[in-house]
Short mmCIF file of C-alpha atoms and ligand atoms in Angstrom, two decimals:
data_model
loop_
_atom_site.label_atom_id
_atom_site.label_comp_id
_atom_site.label_asym_id
_atom_site.label_seq_id
_atom_site.Cartn_x
_atom_site.Cartn_y
_atom_site.Cartn_z
CA MET A 12 0.14 0.14 0.14
CA LYS A 13 1.57 3.53 -1.01
CA ILE A 14 0.94 6.20 1.39
CA GLY A 15 1.57 9.85 0.40
CA VAL A 16 2.46 12.95 2.21
CA ILE A 17 1.74 16.34 0.80
CA SER A 18 2.86 20.01 1.56
CA GLU A 19 0.50 22.13 3.46
CA THR A 20 -0.91 24.98 1.32
CA LEU A 21 -2.91 26.96 3.92
CA GLN A 22 -1.18 30.23 4.49
CA GLY A 23 0.96 29.96 7.76
CA GLU A 24 0.60 26.18 8.10
CA ARG A 25 4.19 25.12 8.99
CA ARG A 26 3.34 21.55 9.98
CA VAL A 27 3.52 18.36 7.94
CA ALA A 28 1.73 15.34 8.43
CA LEU A 29 4.69 12.67 8.59
CA VAL A 30 8.30 13.12 10.17
CA PRO A 31 11.14 11.09 9.28
CA ASP A 32 11.05 8.96 12.43
CA ALA A 33 7.34 8.22 12.15
CA ALA A 34 8.05 6.97 8.46
CA VAL A 35 10.75 4.69 9.70
CA ARG A 36 8.19 2.98 11.93
CA LEU A 37 5.56 3.05 9.25
CA ALA A 38 7.85 1.35 6.69
CA MET A 39 8.39 -1.45 9.10
CA PHE A 40 4.58 -2.34 8.59
CA SER A 41 5.16 -2.77 4.81
CA PHE A 42 3.95 0.51 3.81
CA GLU A 43 5.72 2.32 0.83
CA LEU A 44 6.06 5.90 1.70
CA VAL A 45 6.34 9.17 -0.76
CA ILE A 46 6.32 12.65 0.33
CA GLU A 47 6.03 15.89 -1.79
CA ALA A 48 9.24 17.59 -2.14
CA GLY A 49 9.71 20.54 0.59
CA ALA A 50 6.75 19.34 2.50
CA GLY A 51 8.77 19.09 5.83
CA GLU A 52 10.92 22.14 5.17
CA GLN A 53 9.04 24.51 7.56
CA ALA A 54 8.77 22.16 10.35
CA GLY A 55 12.61 21.54 10.21
CA PHE A 56 12.66 18.35 8.11
CA ALA A 57 14.75 18.71 4.80
CA ASP A 58 13.90 16.21 1.82
CA ASN A 59 17.29 14.15 2.47
CA ALA A 60 16.10 13.30 6.20
CA TYR A 61 13.30 11.49 4.45
CA HIS A 62 15.11 10.00 1.85
CA GLU A 63 17.35 8.48 4.56
CA ALA A 64 14.14 7.15 6.33
CA GLY A 65 13.30 5.29 3.14
CA VAL A 66 10.77 7.80 1.82
CA ALA A 67 10.89 8.61 -1.88
CA VAL A 68 10.52 12.32 -2.48
CA GLU A 69 8.31 13.24 -5.39
CA VAL A 70 8.19 16.95 -7.00
CA ASP A 71 4.83 16.49 -8.64
CA ARG A 72 1.89 16.92 -6.40
CA ARG A 73 -0.45 15.58 -8.99
CA ALA A 74 1.60 12.64 -9.79
CA LEU A 75 1.77 11.84 -6.24
CA LEU A 76 -1.99 12.23 -5.50
CA GLY A 77 -2.77 10.15 -8.64
CA THR A 78 -0.64 7.32 -7.57
CA VAL A 79 -1.02 6.77 -3.79
CA ASN A 80 -3.63 4.77 -1.87
CA VAL A 81 -3.72 6.90 1.22
CA VAL A 82 -2.83 10.58 1.66
CA LEU A 83 -1.75 11.98 4.70
CA SER A 84 -1.91 16.01 5.42
CA VAL A 85 -2.71 18.11 8.50
CA GLN A 86 -5.32 20.56 7.00
CA PRO A 87 -8.06 19.39 4.79
CA LEU A 88 -7.16 18.58 1.07
CA GLY A 89 -8.17 21.39 -1.43
CA LEU A 90 -10.92 20.57 -4.03
CA GLU A 91 -8.23 20.30 -6.92
CA ASP A 92 -6.34 17.86 -4.74
CA VAL A 93 -9.50 15.60 -4.61
CA ALA A 94 -9.95 15.65 -8.36
CA TRP A 95 -6.34 14.24 -8.73
CA LEU A 96 -7.01 11.39 -6.33
CA ARG A 97 -7.82 7.68 -7.37
CA VAL A 98 -11.25 6.56 -6.89
CA GLY A 99 -11.17 4.45 -3.64
CA ALA A 100 -8.26 6.31 -2.23
CA THR A 101 -8.13 7.26 1.51
CA THR A 102 -7.32 10.57 3.24
CA ILE A 103 -6.38 11.29 7.00
CA SER A 104 -6.28 14.93 8.28
CA PHE A 105 -8.34 17.52 10.22
CA LEU A 106 -11.46 17.84 8.07
CA GLN A 107 -13.23 20.39 9.77
CA PRO A 108 -16.74 18.96 8.88
CA THR A 109 -18.38 21.98 10.30
CA THR A 110 -16.97 24.26 7.65
CA GLN A 111 -15.88 22.03 4.81
CA GLY A 112 -19.32 20.79 3.35
CA ALA A 113 -18.26 21.27 -0.13
CA LEU A 114 -15.25 19.39 0.16
CA ILE A 115 -16.94 16.63 1.89
CA GLU A 116 -19.43 16.19 -0.80
CA ALA A 117 -16.74 16.21 -3.42
CA LEU A 118 -14.69 13.59 -1.58
CA ALA A 119 -17.78 11.20 -1.55
CA ALA A 120 -18.53 12.06 -5.19
CA GLN A 121 -15.07 10.79 -5.89
CA GLY A 122 -15.34 7.78 -4.13
CA ILE A 123 -12.80 8.65 -1.46
CA THR A 124 -12.83 7.28 2.02
CA ALA A 125 -12.08 10.47 4.12
CA PHE A 126 -11.05 10.14 7.93
CA SER A 127 -11.51 13.26 10.07
CA LEU A 128 -9.35 13.36 13.19
CA GLU A 129 -11.71 15.84 14.73
CA LEU A 130 -14.04 13.03 15.07
CA LEU A 131 -11.99 10.41 16.66
CA PRO A 132 -13.68 9.06 19.80
CA ARG A 133 -12.35 10.20 23.10
CA ILE A 134 -11.81 6.82 24.46
CA SER A 135 -8.65 5.45 26.11
CA ARG A 136 -8.11 3.07 23.17
CA ALA A 137 -7.91 6.02 20.83
CA GLN A 138 -5.65 8.33 22.99
CA SER A 139 -2.41 7.47 20.96
CA MET A 140 -4.25 8.65 17.96
CA ASP A 141 -5.76 11.72 19.62
CA ALA A 142 -4.59 14.66 17.19
CA LEU A 143 -7.00 17.19 18.81
CA SER A 144 -5.28 16.73 22.36
CA SER A 145 -1.67 16.61 21.01
CA GLN A 146 -2.18 19.87 19.23
CA ALA A 147 -4.32 21.43 21.97
CA SER A 148 -1.47 20.57 24.35
CA LEU A 149 0.83 22.81 22.29
CA SER A 150 -1.68 25.51 22.13
CA GLY A 151 -1.88 25.59 25.82
CA TYR A 152 1.62 25.86 26.56
CA LYS A 153 2.40 28.47 23.84
CA ALA A 154 -0.62 30.41 24.82
CA VAL A 155 1.25 31.08 28.37
CA LEU A 156 4.49 31.95 26.51
CA ILE A 157 2.81 34.49 24.48
CA ALA A 158 1.26 36.07 27.49
CA ALA A 159 4.38 36.19 29.30
CA ASN A 160 6.12 37.64 26.51
CA ARG A 161 3.48 40.47 26.00
CA LEU A 162 2.93 41.08 29.96
CA GLY A 163 4.99 43.96 31.24
CA LYS A 164 5.63 41.85 34.44
CA PHE A 165 7.57 38.89 35.99
CA PHE A 166 5.27 35.64 36.38
CA PRO A 167 7.26 34.44 39.42
CA MET A 168 7.34 36.31 42.93
CA LEU A 169 10.97 37.61 43.14
CA THR A 170 12.74 38.95 46.34
CA THR A 171 15.45 41.49 45.04
CA ALA A 172 17.68 44.23 46.68
CA ALA A 173 15.39 46.43 44.85
CA GLY A 174 12.10 45.27 46.48
CA THR A 175 9.75 42.40 46.17
CA ILE A 176 7.96 41.55 43.18
CA PRO A 177 4.55 39.86 43.77
CA PRO A 178 3.80 37.05 41.36
CA ALA A 179 1.54 37.40 38.11
CA HIS A 180 -2.02 36.30 38.51
CA VAL A 181 -3.16 34.06 35.63
CA LEU A 182 -6.89 33.03 35.28
CA VAL A 183 -7.66 30.20 32.78
CA LEU A 184 -11.24 29.62 31.42
CA GLY A 185 -11.88 26.13 30.42
CA ALA A 186 -9.59 23.32 31.82
CA GLY A 187 -9.68 20.85 29.21
CA VAL A 188 -6.48 19.58 27.28
CA ALA A 189 -5.12 23.09 26.30
CA GLY A 190 -6.32 24.66 29.61
CA LEU A 191 -4.64 22.17 31.78
CA GLN A 192 -1.34 22.45 29.79
CA ALA A 193 -1.76 26.30 30.12
CA ILE A 194 -2.09 26.00 33.94
CA ALA A 195 0.77 23.54 34.23
CA THR A 196 3.09 26.03 32.33
CA ALA A 197 1.97 29.09 34.21
CA ARG A 198 2.76 27.45 37.37
CA ARG A 199 6.19 26.44 36.12
CA LEU A 200 7.05 30.09 35.46
CA GLY A 201 5.75 30.78 38.96
CA ALA A 202 2.49 32.56 38.54
CA VAL A 203 -0.52 32.22 40.90
CA VAL A 204 -3.05 30.42 38.90
CA GLU A 205 -6.87 30.03 39.29
CA ALA A 206 -8.92 28.05 36.89
CA TYR A 207 -12.78 27.47 35.86
CA ASP A 208 -14.38 24.98 33.91
CA VAL A 209 -18.34 24.11 33.61
CA ARG A 210 -17.20 20.25 34.13
CA SER A 211 -16.54 19.94 37.81
CA ALA A 212 -14.94 16.69 37.12
CA VAL A 213 -11.68 18.48 36.32
CA LYS A 214 -11.33 20.17 39.73
CA GLU A 215 -8.97 17.63 41.04
CA GLU A 216 -6.81 17.79 38.14
CA VAL A 217 -6.64 21.51 38.36
CA LYS A 218 -5.75 21.56 42.05
CA SER A 219 -3.11 18.78 41.60
CA LEU A 220 -1.31 21.28 39.12
CA GLY A 221 -1.00 23.61 41.86
CA ALA A 222 -3.79 26.24 40.80
CA SER A 223 -6.94 26.81 42.44
CA PHE A 224 -10.46 25.75 41.07
CA LEU A 225 -13.10 28.65 41.00
CA GLU A 226 -16.51 27.12 42.35
CA PHE A 227 -19.80 28.98 41.57
CA GLU A 228 -23.24 27.95 42.50
CA LEU A 229 -24.02 26.85 38.98
CA ASP A 230 -24.83 23.57 37.65
CA ALA A 231 -22.34 21.55 36.00
CA GLN A 232 -22.55 21.15 32.40
CA GLU A 233 -21.04 17.67 31.54
CA GLY A 234 -21.92 16.28 28.15
CA LYS A 235 -20.95 13.06 26.33
CA GLY A 236 -17.31 11.87 26.01
CA GLY A 237 -15.76 14.08 28.53
CA TYR A 238 -16.88 17.07 26.62
CA ALA A 239 -19.11 20.21 28.03
CA ARG A 240 -22.71 20.26 26.74
CA GLU A 241 -24.00 23.53 25.17
CA GLN A 242 -25.06 26.05 27.75
CA SER A 243 -27.91 28.27 27.99
CA ASP A 244 -27.89 32.05 27.34
CA GLU A 245 -29.09 32.42 30.97
CA PHE A 246 -26.26 30.09 32.16
CA LEU A 247 -23.65 31.88 30.18
CA ALA A 248 -24.95 35.49 31.33
CA LYS A 249 -24.57 34.08 35.03
CA GLN A 250 -21.37 32.80 34.54
CA ARG A 251 -20.08 36.06 32.96
CA GLU A 252 -21.46 37.80 36.22
CA LEU A 253 -19.75 35.58 38.46
CA LEU A 254 -16.22 35.77 36.70
CA THR A 255 -16.34 39.61 36.49
CA ASN A 256 -14.29 40.13 39.69
CA ARG A 257 -11.76 37.19 38.93
CA VAL A 258 -11.19 38.62 35.66
CA ALA A 259 -10.54 42.16 37.04
CA VAL A 260 -7.87 41.11 39.11
CA ALA A 261 -6.07 38.69 36.56
CA ASP A 262 -2.78 39.93 34.90
CA VAL A 263 -3.48 37.26 32.40
CA VAL A 264 -6.62 35.58 31.14
CA ILE A 265 -6.14 32.52 28.97
CA THR A 266 -9.64 31.27 27.44
CA THR A 267 -9.91 27.79 25.94
CA ALA A 268 -13.55 27.01 26.47
CA ALA A 269 -15.17 25.08 23.61
CA ILE A 270 -18.10 23.01 22.79
CA PRO A 271 -17.62 20.48 19.78
CA GLY A 272 -19.34 21.71 16.70
CA ARG A 273 -20.57 24.72 18.12
CA GLN A 274 -19.49 28.56 18.41
CA ALA A 275 -17.37 28.90 21.35
CA PRO A 276 -19.08 30.46 24.49
CA LEU A 277 -18.96 33.94 25.23
CA LEU A 278 -17.02 34.28 28.65
CA VAL A 279 -15.55 37.80 28.59
CA THR A 280 -17.50 40.80 27.58
CA ALA A 281 -16.03 44.07 26.35
CA ALA A 282 -17.13 45.50 29.76
CA MET A 283 -15.27 42.73 31.46
CA VAL A 284 -12.00 43.72 29.49
CA GLN A 285 -12.60 47.29 30.30
CA GLY A 286 -12.57 46.34 33.90
CA MET A 287 -8.98 44.96 33.69
CA ARG A 288 -5.75 46.68 34.71
CA ARG A 289 -3.99 48.39 31.66
CA GLY A 290 -1.15 46.20 30.27
CA SER A 291 -3.11 43.02 31.31
CA VAL A 292 -3.22 40.25 28.59
CA ILE A 293 -6.02 38.06 27.10
CA VAL A 294 -4.82 34.97 24.92
CA ASP A 295 -8.09 33.78 23.44
CA LEU A 296 -7.54 30.10 22.02
CA ALA A 297 -11.11 29.89 20.97
CA ALA A 298 -10.63 32.69 18.34
CA GLU A 299 -10.99 30.36 15.43
CA THR A 300 -14.32 29.40 16.50
CA GLY A 301 -15.73 32.88 17.57
CA GLY A 302 -13.82 33.64 20.45
CA ASN A 303 -14.38 33.48 24.23
CA CYS A 304 -13.77 37.29 24.40
CA GLU A 305 -16.19 39.66 23.03
CA VAL A 306 -13.35 41.69 21.38
CA THR A 307 -11.15 39.03 20.01
CA GLN A 308 -10.32 39.24 16.41
CA PRO A 309 -9.10 36.11 15.01
CA GLY A 310 -5.61 36.02 13.91
CA ARG A 311 -4.94 39.33 15.31
CA VAL A 312 -3.55 41.05 18.30
CA VAL A 313 -5.56 43.95 19.23
CA GLU A 314 -5.14 46.59 22.39
CA VAL A 315 -8.52 47.47 23.79
CA ASP A 316 -8.64 49.69 26.65
CA GLY A 317 -5.19 49.23 27.31
CA VAL A 318 -5.59 45.48 27.49
CA TRP A 319 -3.95 43.40 25.04
CA VAL A 320 -6.19 40.77 23.48
CA ASP A 321 -4.51 37.95 21.37
CA GLY A 322 -6.53 36.23 18.98
CA THR A 323 -3.54 34.29 17.15
CA THR A 324 -4.93 31.25 15.18
CA ASN A 325 -3.43 27.95 14.32
CA ILE A 326 -0.79 28.27 17.30
CA PRO A 327 0.33 24.50 16.98
CA SER A 328 1.88 25.66 13.67
CA THR A 329 4.37 27.90 15.59
CA MET A 330 5.70 24.93 17.30
CA ALA A 331 5.80 23.19 13.91
CA LEU A 332 8.63 20.60 14.71
CA HIS A 333 6.97 19.07 18.04
CA ALA A 334 3.47 19.64 16.54
CA SER A 335 4.41 17.69 13.45
CA GLN A 336 6.00 14.96 15.47
CA LEU A 337 3.22 14.46 17.68
CA TYR A 338 0.67 14.60 14.80
CA ALA A 339 2.72 12.18 12.61
CA ARG A 340 2.66 9.66 15.67
CA ASN A 341 -1.05 10.03 15.89
CA VAL A 342 -1.75 9.52 12.44
CA SER A 343 0.56 6.53 12.14
CA ASN A 344 -1.18 4.93 15.11
CA LEU A 345 -4.41 5.54 13.31
CA LEU A 346 -3.06 4.11 10.17
CA GLN A 347 -1.93 1.10 11.87
CA HIS A 348 -5.36 0.71 13.42
CA LEU A 349 -6.98 0.77 10.20
CA ALA A 350 -4.54 -1.55 8.49
CA SER A 351 -3.47 -5.29 8.67
CA GLU A 352 -0.79 -6.74 6.80
CA GLY A 353 -0.02 -3.63 4.92
CA GLU A 354 -3.57 -3.16 3.54
CA LEU A 355 -6.49 -1.12 4.80
CA LYS A 356 -9.15 -3.23 6.29
CA LEU A 357 -11.84 -0.96 7.38
CA ASP A 358 -14.28 -2.37 10.28
CA PHE A 359 -17.49 -0.44 10.66
CA GLU A 360 -18.35 -2.36 13.59
CA ASP A 361 -15.12 -0.58 15.32
CA GLU A 362 -15.98 2.62 17.11
CA ILE A 363 -12.78 4.37 16.44
CA THR A 364 -13.03 3.50 12.39
CA ARG A 365 -16.73 4.24 12.32
CA ASP A 366 -16.65 7.45 14.32
CA CYS A 367 -14.07 9.32 12.36
CA CYS A 368 -14.81 8.02 9.00
CA VAL A 369 -16.72 10.65 7.01
CA THR A 370 -17.04 9.59 3.49
CA HIS A 371 -16.89 6.05 2.04
CA ALA A 372 -18.10 4.01 -1.07
CA GLY A 373 -19.67 7.11 -2.54
CA GLN A 374 -21.45 8.30 0.48
CA VAL A 375 -21.18 10.83 3.47
CA VAL A 376 -21.26 7.84 5.99
CA ASN A 377 -20.65 9.89 9.31
CA GLU A 378 -23.71 10.84 11.12
CA ARG A 379 -22.30 14.04 12.92
CA ALA A 380 -20.81 15.28 9.73
CA ARG A 381 -24.48 14.51 7.98
CA GLN A 382 -26.20 16.57 10.59
CA LEU A 383 -23.60 19.45 10.33
CA MET A 384 -24.14 19.67 6.72
CA GLY A 385 -27.92 19.27 6.93
CA LEU A 386 -28.20 15.92 5.08
CA ALA A 387 -30.62 13.08 6.17
CA ALA A 388 -29.56 9.93 8.33
CA ALA A 389 -27.49 7.34 6.04
CA PRO A 390 -27.54 3.84 6.40
CA GLN A 391 -24.12 2.35 7.82
CA PRO A 392 -21.84 0.66 5.28
CA THR A 393 -22.12 -3.33 5.16
CA GLN A 394 -19.20 -5.27 5.90
CA SER A 395 -18.74 -6.16 1.83
CA GLU A 396 -18.88 -2.52 1.24
CA ALA A 397 -16.58 -1.74 4.16
CA SER A 398 -13.98 -3.99 2.49
CA ARG A 399 -13.82 -2.27 -0.79
P1 NAD B 26 -12.79 21.23 24.13
O1 NAD B 26 -11.45 21.83 23.64
O2 NAD B 26 -14.02 21.06 23.71
O3 NAD B 26 -13.30 22.42 25.73
C1 NAD B 26 -12.20 22.88 26.31
C2 NAD B 26 -12.87 23.02 27.71
O4 NAD B 26 -13.76 23.89 27.66
C3 NAD B 26 -13.64 21.77 28.29
O5 NAD B 26 -12.92 21.41 29.28
C4 NAD B 26 -15.07 22.25 28.53
O6 NAD B 26 -15.45 21.69 29.54
C5 NAD B 26 -14.51 23.69 28.83
N1 NAD B 26 -15.93 24.71 28.56
C6 NAD B 26 -17.02 24.65 27.77
N2 NAD B 26 -17.85 25.59 27.88
C7 NAD B 26 -17.14 26.34 28.90
C8 NAD B 26 -17.69 27.33 29.68
N3 NAD B 26 -18.87 28.15 29.49
N4 NAD B 26 -16.89 27.94 30.74
C9 NAD B 26 -15.85 27.23 31.05
N5 NAD B 26 -15.55 26.20 30.52
C10 NAD B 26 -16.16 25.63 29.48
O7 NAD B 26 -12.37 19.98 25.26
P2 NAD B 26 -11.04 19.26 25.29
O8 NAD B 26 -10.04 19.95 25.95
O9 NAD B 26 -10.66 18.71 23.77
O10 NAD B 26 -11.48 17.84 25.99
C11 NAD B 26 -12.12 18.21 27.02
C12 NAD B 26 -11.99 16.81 28.02
O11 NAD B 26 -12.16 15.53 27.26
C13 NAD B 26 -10.60 16.37 28.59
O12 NAD B 26 -10.26 17.28 29.61
C14 NAD B 26 -10.81 15.16 28.88
O13 NAD B 26 -11.51 14.79 30.26
C15 NAD B 26 -11.55 14.23 27.88
N6 NAD B 26 -10.64 13.72 26.72
C16 NAD B 26 -10.51 12.37 26.85
C17 NAD B 26 -9.75 11.74 25.90
C18 NAD B 26 -9.56 10.41 26.04
O14 NAD B 26 -10.26 9.68 26.91
N7 NAD B 26 -9.19 9.73 24.98
C19 NAD B 26 -9.15 12.49 25.20
C20 NAD B 26 -9.14 13.87 25.08
C21 NAD B 26 -9.98 14.64 26.04
#
């Protein structure tokens, strides 16, 4: 089976879906590997490193797409890439099913089997394939460094001959994968950290990282699979009211709150920003899905009432080497899960295969993706269709 890796074309995307170390591992499973020339360059991996790892380097993207059985990428393929794929080929990438309806229709029409890493089930068996988590962890870490860099203060408490410097106060809203990594990083830098999440289940994890957990008299909002459920407008209004004082005394606010497939909840209003001290910093990791802060501008850093509000998007790409290394490991593990003896053998009874496969045998087979695209429910493929 031939596996191809293409260069990322989205502006600012520096990651690559396969790194040489992961290629060496995949080659042991009898996969033949090919990469588009220069694909790893921006993540720090030159073509000759792939060559030494036994990966063929192809300069012609179209030729690569037209000859491989599986294409790996970080971002979704472009529509023109889909047209070049062989009927029956497979793609594995982030597919952004909420916004990529046209692409998903095209993949189905071309008879492509497409896997979306966003839809991987959050179960322990799938943890090693969980690219959302590996990339969120990078975002949480980097968000703190961005904030520390922008803040005109130390993070740790310092006792110096010129006086004592109090520690910075960091507030982390949303204590999922990114939030927990942000808490750990801010603590390592010596800040005093408090955190809040609508899932009370994370309280012990927050405390074990040395942060305090904000508890409000609000109902927990636990949803399915470890995620939060969508919250009512009343709930969010009450939450903002209770958070106002905590936001006002924070030097740094890192917001990471998200609901899968929905717009990010609004946690920090413009009035709350106005109540913060000048020079304070907000890093809004939810910028791409609408932002947790009312004044966030996706992809930009703005100063509002003396407060820096950072809406940088695609933060994992700013740490492209480790982001690619972790992503490549996740994708390789998924590939090994889907294949046996060097061939893809899809078992739609398996939760991992079923949940993250979006298109197969000419259809959009994923219920979550179908709902987001406004399509009626589809029958699950039979075992004989699955083995096509
Ligand atoms: P996410 O990115 O969807 O959300 C981030 C956080 O925002 C979540 O903790 C959520 O509860 C929180 N949130 C939502 N609305 C909020 C609000 N109004 N106020 C404050 N916080 C709000 O989630 P994620 O970080 O990708 O994952 C969440 C959890 O899923 C993890 O912490 C973990 O428990 C679980 N998980 C399990 C596995 C696994 O078992 N394989 C893998 C990854 C994650």
